[in-house]
Each structure stands twice: as C-alpha cells, then as structure tokens.
Coordinates of C-alpha atoms in Angstrom, one line a residue:
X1 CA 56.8 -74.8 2.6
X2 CA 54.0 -76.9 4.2
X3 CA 50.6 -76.6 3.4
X4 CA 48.2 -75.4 6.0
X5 CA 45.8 -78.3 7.8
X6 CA 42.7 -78.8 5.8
X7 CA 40.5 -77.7 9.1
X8 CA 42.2 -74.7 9.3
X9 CA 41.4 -73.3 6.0
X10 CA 38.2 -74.6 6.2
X11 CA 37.4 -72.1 9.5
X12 CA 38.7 -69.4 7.7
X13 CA 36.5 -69.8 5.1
X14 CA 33.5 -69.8 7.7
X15 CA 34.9 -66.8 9.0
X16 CA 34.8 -65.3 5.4
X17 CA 31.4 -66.3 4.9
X18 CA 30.2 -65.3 8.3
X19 CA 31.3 -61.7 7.8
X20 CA 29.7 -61.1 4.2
X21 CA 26.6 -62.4 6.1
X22 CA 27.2 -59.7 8.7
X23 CA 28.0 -56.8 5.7
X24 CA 25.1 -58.2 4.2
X25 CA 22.9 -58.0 7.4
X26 CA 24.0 -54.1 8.2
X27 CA 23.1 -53.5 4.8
X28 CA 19.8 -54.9 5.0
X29 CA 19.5 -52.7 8.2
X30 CA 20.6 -50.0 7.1
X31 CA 18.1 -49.9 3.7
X32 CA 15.5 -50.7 6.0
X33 CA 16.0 -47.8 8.3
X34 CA 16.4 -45.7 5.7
X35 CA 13.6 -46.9 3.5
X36 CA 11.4 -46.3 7.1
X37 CA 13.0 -42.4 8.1
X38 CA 11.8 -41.7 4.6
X39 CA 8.4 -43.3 5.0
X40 CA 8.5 -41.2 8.3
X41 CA 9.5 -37.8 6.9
X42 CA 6.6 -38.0 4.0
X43 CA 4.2 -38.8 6.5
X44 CA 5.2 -36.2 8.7
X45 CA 4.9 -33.9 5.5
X46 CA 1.9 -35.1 4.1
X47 CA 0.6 -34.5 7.7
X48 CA 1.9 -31.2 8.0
X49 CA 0.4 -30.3 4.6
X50 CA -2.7 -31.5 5.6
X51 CA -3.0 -29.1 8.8
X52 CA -1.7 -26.0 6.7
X53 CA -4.2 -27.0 4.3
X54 CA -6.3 -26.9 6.9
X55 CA -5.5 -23.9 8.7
X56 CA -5.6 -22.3 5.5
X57 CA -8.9 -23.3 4.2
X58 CA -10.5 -22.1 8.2
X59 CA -8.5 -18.6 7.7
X60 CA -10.1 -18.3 4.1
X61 CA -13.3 -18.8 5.3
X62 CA -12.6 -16.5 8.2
X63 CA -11.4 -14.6 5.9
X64 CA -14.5 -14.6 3.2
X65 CA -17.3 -14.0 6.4
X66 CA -15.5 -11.0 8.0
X67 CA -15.3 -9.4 3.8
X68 CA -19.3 -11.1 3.7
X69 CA -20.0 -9.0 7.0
X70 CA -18.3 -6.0 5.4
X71 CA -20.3 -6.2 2.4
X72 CA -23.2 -6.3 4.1
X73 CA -23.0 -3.3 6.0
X74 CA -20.9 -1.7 3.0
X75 CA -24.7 -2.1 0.9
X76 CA -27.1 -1.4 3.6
X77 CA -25.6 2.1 4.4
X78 CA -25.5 2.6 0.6
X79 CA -29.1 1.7 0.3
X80 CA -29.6 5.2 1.5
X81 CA -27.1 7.3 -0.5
X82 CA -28.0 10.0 -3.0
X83 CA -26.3 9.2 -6.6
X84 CA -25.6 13.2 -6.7
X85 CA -22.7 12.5 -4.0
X86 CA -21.3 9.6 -6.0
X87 CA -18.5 10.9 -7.1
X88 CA -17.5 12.1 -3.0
X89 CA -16.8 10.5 -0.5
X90 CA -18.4 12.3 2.4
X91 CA -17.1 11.9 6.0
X92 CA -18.8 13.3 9.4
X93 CA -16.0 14.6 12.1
X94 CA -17.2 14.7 15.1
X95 CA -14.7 16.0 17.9
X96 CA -15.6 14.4 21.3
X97 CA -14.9 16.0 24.8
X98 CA -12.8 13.9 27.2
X99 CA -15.6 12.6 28.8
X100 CA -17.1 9.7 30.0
X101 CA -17.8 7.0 26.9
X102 CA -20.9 7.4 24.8
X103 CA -23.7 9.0 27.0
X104 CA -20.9 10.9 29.2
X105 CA -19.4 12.7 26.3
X106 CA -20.7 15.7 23.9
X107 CA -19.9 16.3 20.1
X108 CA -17.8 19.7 20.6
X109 CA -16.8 19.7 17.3
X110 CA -19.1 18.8 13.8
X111 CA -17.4 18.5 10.7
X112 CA -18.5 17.0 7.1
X113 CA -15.0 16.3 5.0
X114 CA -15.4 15.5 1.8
X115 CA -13.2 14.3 -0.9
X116 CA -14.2 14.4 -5.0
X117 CA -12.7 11.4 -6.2
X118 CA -11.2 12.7 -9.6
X119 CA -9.4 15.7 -8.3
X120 CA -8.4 14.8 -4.6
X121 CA -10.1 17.9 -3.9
X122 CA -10.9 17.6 0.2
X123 CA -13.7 20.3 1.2
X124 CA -14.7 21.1 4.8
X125 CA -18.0 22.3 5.9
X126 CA -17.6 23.1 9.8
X127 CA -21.4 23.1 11.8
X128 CA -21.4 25.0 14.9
X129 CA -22.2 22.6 17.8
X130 CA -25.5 25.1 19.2
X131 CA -26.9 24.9 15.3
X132 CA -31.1 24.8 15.8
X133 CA -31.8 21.3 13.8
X134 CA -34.9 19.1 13.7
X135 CA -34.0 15.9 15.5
X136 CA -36.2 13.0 15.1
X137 CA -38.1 12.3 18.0
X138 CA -38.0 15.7 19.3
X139 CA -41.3 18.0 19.1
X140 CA -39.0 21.3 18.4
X141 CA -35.6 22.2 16.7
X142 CA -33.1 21.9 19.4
X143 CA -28.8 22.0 19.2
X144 CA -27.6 19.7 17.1
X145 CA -24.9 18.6 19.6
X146 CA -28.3 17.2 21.5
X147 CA -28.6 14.2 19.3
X148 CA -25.5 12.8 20.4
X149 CA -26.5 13.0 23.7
X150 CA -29.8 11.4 22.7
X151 CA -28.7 8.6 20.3
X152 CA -25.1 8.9 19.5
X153 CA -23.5 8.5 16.3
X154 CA -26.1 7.0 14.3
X155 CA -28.9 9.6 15.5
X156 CA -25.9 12.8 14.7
X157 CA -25.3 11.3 11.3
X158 CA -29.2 11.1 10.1
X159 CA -29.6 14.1 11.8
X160 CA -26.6 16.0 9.9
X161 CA -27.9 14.0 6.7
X162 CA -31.5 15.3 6.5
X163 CA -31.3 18.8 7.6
X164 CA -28.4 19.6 5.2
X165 CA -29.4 17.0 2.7
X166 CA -26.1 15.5 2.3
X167 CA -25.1 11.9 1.9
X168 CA -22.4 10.8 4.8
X169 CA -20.7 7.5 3.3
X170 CA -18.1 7.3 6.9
X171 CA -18.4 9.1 9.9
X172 CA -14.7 9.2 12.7
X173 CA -15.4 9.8 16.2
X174 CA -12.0 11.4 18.2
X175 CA -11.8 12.8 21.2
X176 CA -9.2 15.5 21.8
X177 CA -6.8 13.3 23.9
X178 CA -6.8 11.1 20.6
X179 CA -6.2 14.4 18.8
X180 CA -3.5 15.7 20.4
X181 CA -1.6 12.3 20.3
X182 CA -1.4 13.1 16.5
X183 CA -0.3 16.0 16.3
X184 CA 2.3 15.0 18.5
X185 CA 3.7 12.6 16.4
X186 CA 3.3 14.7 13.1
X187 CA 5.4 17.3 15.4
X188 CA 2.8 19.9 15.9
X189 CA 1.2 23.0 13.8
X190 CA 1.8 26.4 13.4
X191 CA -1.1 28.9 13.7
X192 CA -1.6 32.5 14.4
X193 CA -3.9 33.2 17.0
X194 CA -5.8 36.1 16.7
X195 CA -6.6 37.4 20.2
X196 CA -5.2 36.2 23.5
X197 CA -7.5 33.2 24.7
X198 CA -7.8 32.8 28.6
X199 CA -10.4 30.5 30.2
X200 CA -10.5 28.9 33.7
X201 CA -12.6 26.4 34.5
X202 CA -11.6 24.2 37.8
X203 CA -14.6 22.3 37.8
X204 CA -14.1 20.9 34.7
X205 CA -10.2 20.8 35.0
X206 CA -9.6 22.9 31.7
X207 CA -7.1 26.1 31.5
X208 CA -6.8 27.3 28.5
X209 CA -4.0 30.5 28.0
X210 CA -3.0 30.8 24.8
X211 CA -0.9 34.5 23.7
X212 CA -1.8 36.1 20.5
X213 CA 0.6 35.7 17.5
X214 CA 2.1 32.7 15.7
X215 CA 2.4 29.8 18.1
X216 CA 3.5 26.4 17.0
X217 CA 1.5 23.9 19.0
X218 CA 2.1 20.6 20.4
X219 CA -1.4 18.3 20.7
X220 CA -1.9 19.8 24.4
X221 CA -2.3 23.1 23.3
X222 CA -3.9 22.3 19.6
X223 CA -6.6 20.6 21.9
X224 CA -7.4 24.0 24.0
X225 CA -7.1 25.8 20.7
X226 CA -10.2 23.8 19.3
X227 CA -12.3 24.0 22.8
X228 CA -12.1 27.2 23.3
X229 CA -15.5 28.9 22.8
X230 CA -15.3 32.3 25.8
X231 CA -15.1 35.3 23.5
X232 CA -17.6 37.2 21.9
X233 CA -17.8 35.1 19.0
X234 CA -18.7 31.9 20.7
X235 CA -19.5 29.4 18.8
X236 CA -18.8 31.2 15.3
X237 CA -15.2 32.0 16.5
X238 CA -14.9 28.5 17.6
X239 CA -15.5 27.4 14.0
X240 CA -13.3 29.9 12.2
X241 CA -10.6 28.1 14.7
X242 CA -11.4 24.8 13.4
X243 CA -11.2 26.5 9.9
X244 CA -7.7 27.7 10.6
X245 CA -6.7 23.9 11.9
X246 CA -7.2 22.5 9.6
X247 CA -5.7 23.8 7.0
X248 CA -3.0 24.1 9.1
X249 CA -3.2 20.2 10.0
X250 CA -3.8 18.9 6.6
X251 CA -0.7 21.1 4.9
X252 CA 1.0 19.9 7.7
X253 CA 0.0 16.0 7.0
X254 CA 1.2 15.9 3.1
X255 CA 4.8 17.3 4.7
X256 CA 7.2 13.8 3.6
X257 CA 8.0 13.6 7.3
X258 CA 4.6 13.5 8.1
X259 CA 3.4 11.2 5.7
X260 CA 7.0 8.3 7.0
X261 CA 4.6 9.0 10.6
X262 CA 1.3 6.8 8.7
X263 CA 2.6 3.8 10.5
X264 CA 2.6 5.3 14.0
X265 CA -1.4 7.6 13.0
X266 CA -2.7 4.6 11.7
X267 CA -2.0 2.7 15.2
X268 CA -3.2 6.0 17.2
X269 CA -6.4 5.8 14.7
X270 CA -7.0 2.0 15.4
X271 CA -6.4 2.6 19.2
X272 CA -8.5 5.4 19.8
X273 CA -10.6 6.5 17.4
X274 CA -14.3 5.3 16.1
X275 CA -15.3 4.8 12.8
X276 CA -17.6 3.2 10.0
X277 CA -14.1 3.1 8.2
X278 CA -12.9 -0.7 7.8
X279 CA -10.0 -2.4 6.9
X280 CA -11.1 -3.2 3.5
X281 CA -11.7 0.3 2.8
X282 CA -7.9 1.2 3.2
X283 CA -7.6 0.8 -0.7
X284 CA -9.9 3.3 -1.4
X285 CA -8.8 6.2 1.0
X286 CA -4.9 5.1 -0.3
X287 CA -5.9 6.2 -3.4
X288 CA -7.9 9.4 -2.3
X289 CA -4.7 10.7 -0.1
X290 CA -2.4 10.5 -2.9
X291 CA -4.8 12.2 -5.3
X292 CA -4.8 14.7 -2.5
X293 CA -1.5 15.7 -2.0
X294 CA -1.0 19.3 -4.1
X295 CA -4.2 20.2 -3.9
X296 CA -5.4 22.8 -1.2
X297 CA -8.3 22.2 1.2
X298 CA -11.8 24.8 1.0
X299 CA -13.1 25.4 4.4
X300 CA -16.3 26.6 5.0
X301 CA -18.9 27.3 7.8
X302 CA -22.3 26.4 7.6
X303 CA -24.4 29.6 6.4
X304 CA -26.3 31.2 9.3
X305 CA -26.4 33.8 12.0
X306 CA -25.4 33.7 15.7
X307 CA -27.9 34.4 18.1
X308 CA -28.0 36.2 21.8
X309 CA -28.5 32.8 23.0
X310 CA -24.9 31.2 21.6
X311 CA -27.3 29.2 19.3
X312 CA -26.6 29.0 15.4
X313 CA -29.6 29.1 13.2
X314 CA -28.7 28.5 9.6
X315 CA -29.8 29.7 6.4
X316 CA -31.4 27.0 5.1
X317 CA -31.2 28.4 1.1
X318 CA -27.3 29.8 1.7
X319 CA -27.5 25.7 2.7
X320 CA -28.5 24.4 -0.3
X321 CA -26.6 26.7 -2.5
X322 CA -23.8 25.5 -0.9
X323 CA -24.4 22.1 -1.4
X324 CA -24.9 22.4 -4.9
X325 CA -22.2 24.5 -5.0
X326 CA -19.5 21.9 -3.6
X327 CA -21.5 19.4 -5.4
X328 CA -22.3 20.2 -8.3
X329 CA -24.3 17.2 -9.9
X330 CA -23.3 16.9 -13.4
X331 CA -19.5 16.2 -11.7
X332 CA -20.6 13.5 -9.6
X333 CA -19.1 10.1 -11.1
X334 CA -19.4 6.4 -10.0
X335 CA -17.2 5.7 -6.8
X336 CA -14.4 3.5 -6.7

C-alpha cells in the first residue's frame, strides 16, 4: 500500500489543530457567557434585594408613624380617664338619623356599652335623646341630643362624660342605613312588639307600620323599630325598644352563623361607620368578644322621669348609684 504524500498529512494535521482551536474558542465563549449571565443574575439580585430592602425599611417607618400617631391619641384621651373605670372599657353609641353629614344629622339614639374586661360581662345604659343635661357653653340645661347639633361627637361625649360621671374610652357613630345593612347580613332579629306602631310622616319620607306580636325583622324594619317615638311613652318607650334590641341583636351576634359573617360586619363597620376605634385596637376587642360569648347582656335606662314636654330629666342620685353599681370600684383592674 503506498503511503500518503507528505503535504497531505501535513493539512490534515492543520485541520486537526484548527478545530481544537475552534473547541477551544467555543469553550472560552461559552465560560465567558456564563461567567457574565451569572454576574448578571447576582446583580439583578443584589439590586432587587436592595429595593425590597428598601421598600421594606419606608413601610416600617410608615408603619412605626401611623402606630406613633396611634399612640398619641391612644394617651391623650387617656389623660382624662378615671382609674375607677379601668378595668371597662366604656363605649358611647350614638344612633344617627339618615340625614345630611355632621351638622344635618341628629343623635336619635344615645347609648354607653360597656364591657368588664375579666368577665366579658357587656352592660347597656340607654339615655333618652330629650334628657335635660348641662352642655358646655350653654347658660341652661337643654336635650342632650342638642350637643351634637352644637359640636358633634367630641361635645356629646364630654357632655355624656361629666353629667353621668363616667369615663368613655371609644365612642361608634351609625346611622340607621349602616344599621340595617347589619342586620341584614346577620339575617335579621326576632322581637315581640308590644303594641301596633303606625307613624306617617311624608315630609320626612318615614312610614313606619309595624303589627303587634313576634316579628322577625330584616334591617328595614329593625331601623323603624328603633325610630319610632309616636305613643304615649315617647321617648321612654323608645328606650325600652332599644333595650329589647339589643338583647335581641347581641344574642343574635354570638349565633356561629353570625359570628362566620365578621368578615362581611367588619367591612360594613369600616365603610360606614365612625369611630375612635383603630386598627390596632382589634386585639383588644378580639379578646373582649370571646370573653363575651355565654354571658348575657344587663340593659338599663338612665334613672329619671318623663315629662309633659317629651323631655327626660334624670335622677341624678338613682345616677350615681347606678354607676357605682355597674362599677363597683374595688373590681376595677388594669386594662389590657
């Protein structure tokens, strides 16, 4: 067999050579771009941790001044508190009308809940809307409902404070649309109404017919229920309605179907309701509604006689027994 020319071998072993340079080259290449997508992915990481570092630190300190704020107001309104009610935690109701905002509208309904920490105990004290109080600024007692009209919550809350002598830690504003939205979704209330209640009033767009006997009431006609004020009790029968509510309402709440509903009340509550009560509070009234559930509520009515007029002048020493009644100091312990 004949050997191959000597140039011949001699290409092929360019060839040879020329394609470990070319392996050799892609190799190179290929460490290269590799080496550099890694450089790019930890600098796209160390740049992303950066901004969620970032965002994170600006949310804490978001965070930190809105709980700051909180604390703030949290102290100043405690600044005023009596240590007796310490161991409560005392809320003012009031029940709007479907007015215009603020100024337009009129505190129908005045209620103080309370709840004693270490029982879960929730007392009512209901105060007839025409009750003769001293409002500051005014030269004569006048209905109490007046000092909403004249400074709005934070005049009704000093003024509930100091003639009853009672320390309000919250106060919840609702008007009855608000109301009636809840118990809608907590599927309505049963009550037995006492006398048939008819009113009329076209001006004012209100009808309220509502049969004597048990009635189970969606929010439209829980709503007329609480309004209505035309019989010969007035006022007084008005409150011994609210009584019946809400005991009604608050056996009604601690029902397990009612209670799968928190959800859907707490988004009516943020919607449409006004309150001192803040996000950071949650914790605390957590802890107060599931001490709560068992227990049943005490509803009361501000001691007092109703006059010719429709106005309610309280007993100011049936007040204070009262008080120290439902508050009986040597109970009173440090709040949560």
């Amino acid at each position: 067999m004949s050997k191959k020319p000597y140039s011949e071998t001699r290409e092929r072993i360019k060839q040879k050579k020329a394609q470990k340079r070319r392996k050799r080259n892609v190799k190179i290449v290929r460490i290269f771009m590799a080496t550099l997508i890694i450089m790019v992915v930890l600098t796209g990481v160390g740049w992303l941790s950066m901004q969620i570092y970032q965002w994170g630190s600006q949310r804490v300190a978001v965070y930190m001044e809105i709980y700051d704020g909180y604390k703030q107001r949290k102290d100043l309104r405690a600044a005023s508190f009596d240590p007796r009610f310490d161991g409560y935690t005392n809320i003012l109701v009031l029940g709007l009308d479907p007015g215009k905002e603020d100024s337009g509208q009129s505190a129908d309904s005045v209620i103080i809940m309370s709840f004693k920490h270490n029982t879960g105990e929730v007392r009512f004290i209901t105060i007839p809307r025409y009750t003769m109080v001293n409002i500051q600024g005014r030269n004569a007692p006048e209905p109490l409902n007046n000092a909403y009209y004249y400074g709005g919550i934070p005049l009704m809350e000093q003024t509930v404070s100091k003639n009853l002598g009672i320390t309000l830690h919250h106060y919840v504003a609702i008007d009855t649309e608000a109301l009636a939205e809840i118990v809608d979704v907590i599927g309505g209330i049963d009550i037995y109404v006492d006398n048939d209640l008819d009113y009329d009033d076209p001006e004012g767009d209100l009808y309220i017919h509502i049969p004597k006997g048990i009635q189970h009431m969606e929010g439209d006609m829980a709503q007329k229920y609480l309004r209505f004020a035309s019989d010969d009790l007035g006022v007084y029968g008005r409150s011994m309605r609210q009584q019946k509510f809400l005991k009604a309402f608050c056996s009604k709440l601690m029902e397990p179907d009612s209670l799968s509903k928190i959800p859907e009340l707490v988004e009516i509550c943020d919607r449409r309701i006004k309150s001192s009560i803040e996000a950071f509070d949650s914790g605390h009234f957590a802890s107060l509604l599931t001490n709560m559930q068992g227990t049943k509520p005490v509803v009361t009515i501000l001691p007092g006689e109703l006059q010719h007029d429709g106005s309610w002048i309280y007993n100011q020493v049936k007040t204070t027994e009262l008080i120290d009644e439902l508050f009986p100091q040597e109970e009173s312990g440090g709040e949560d």
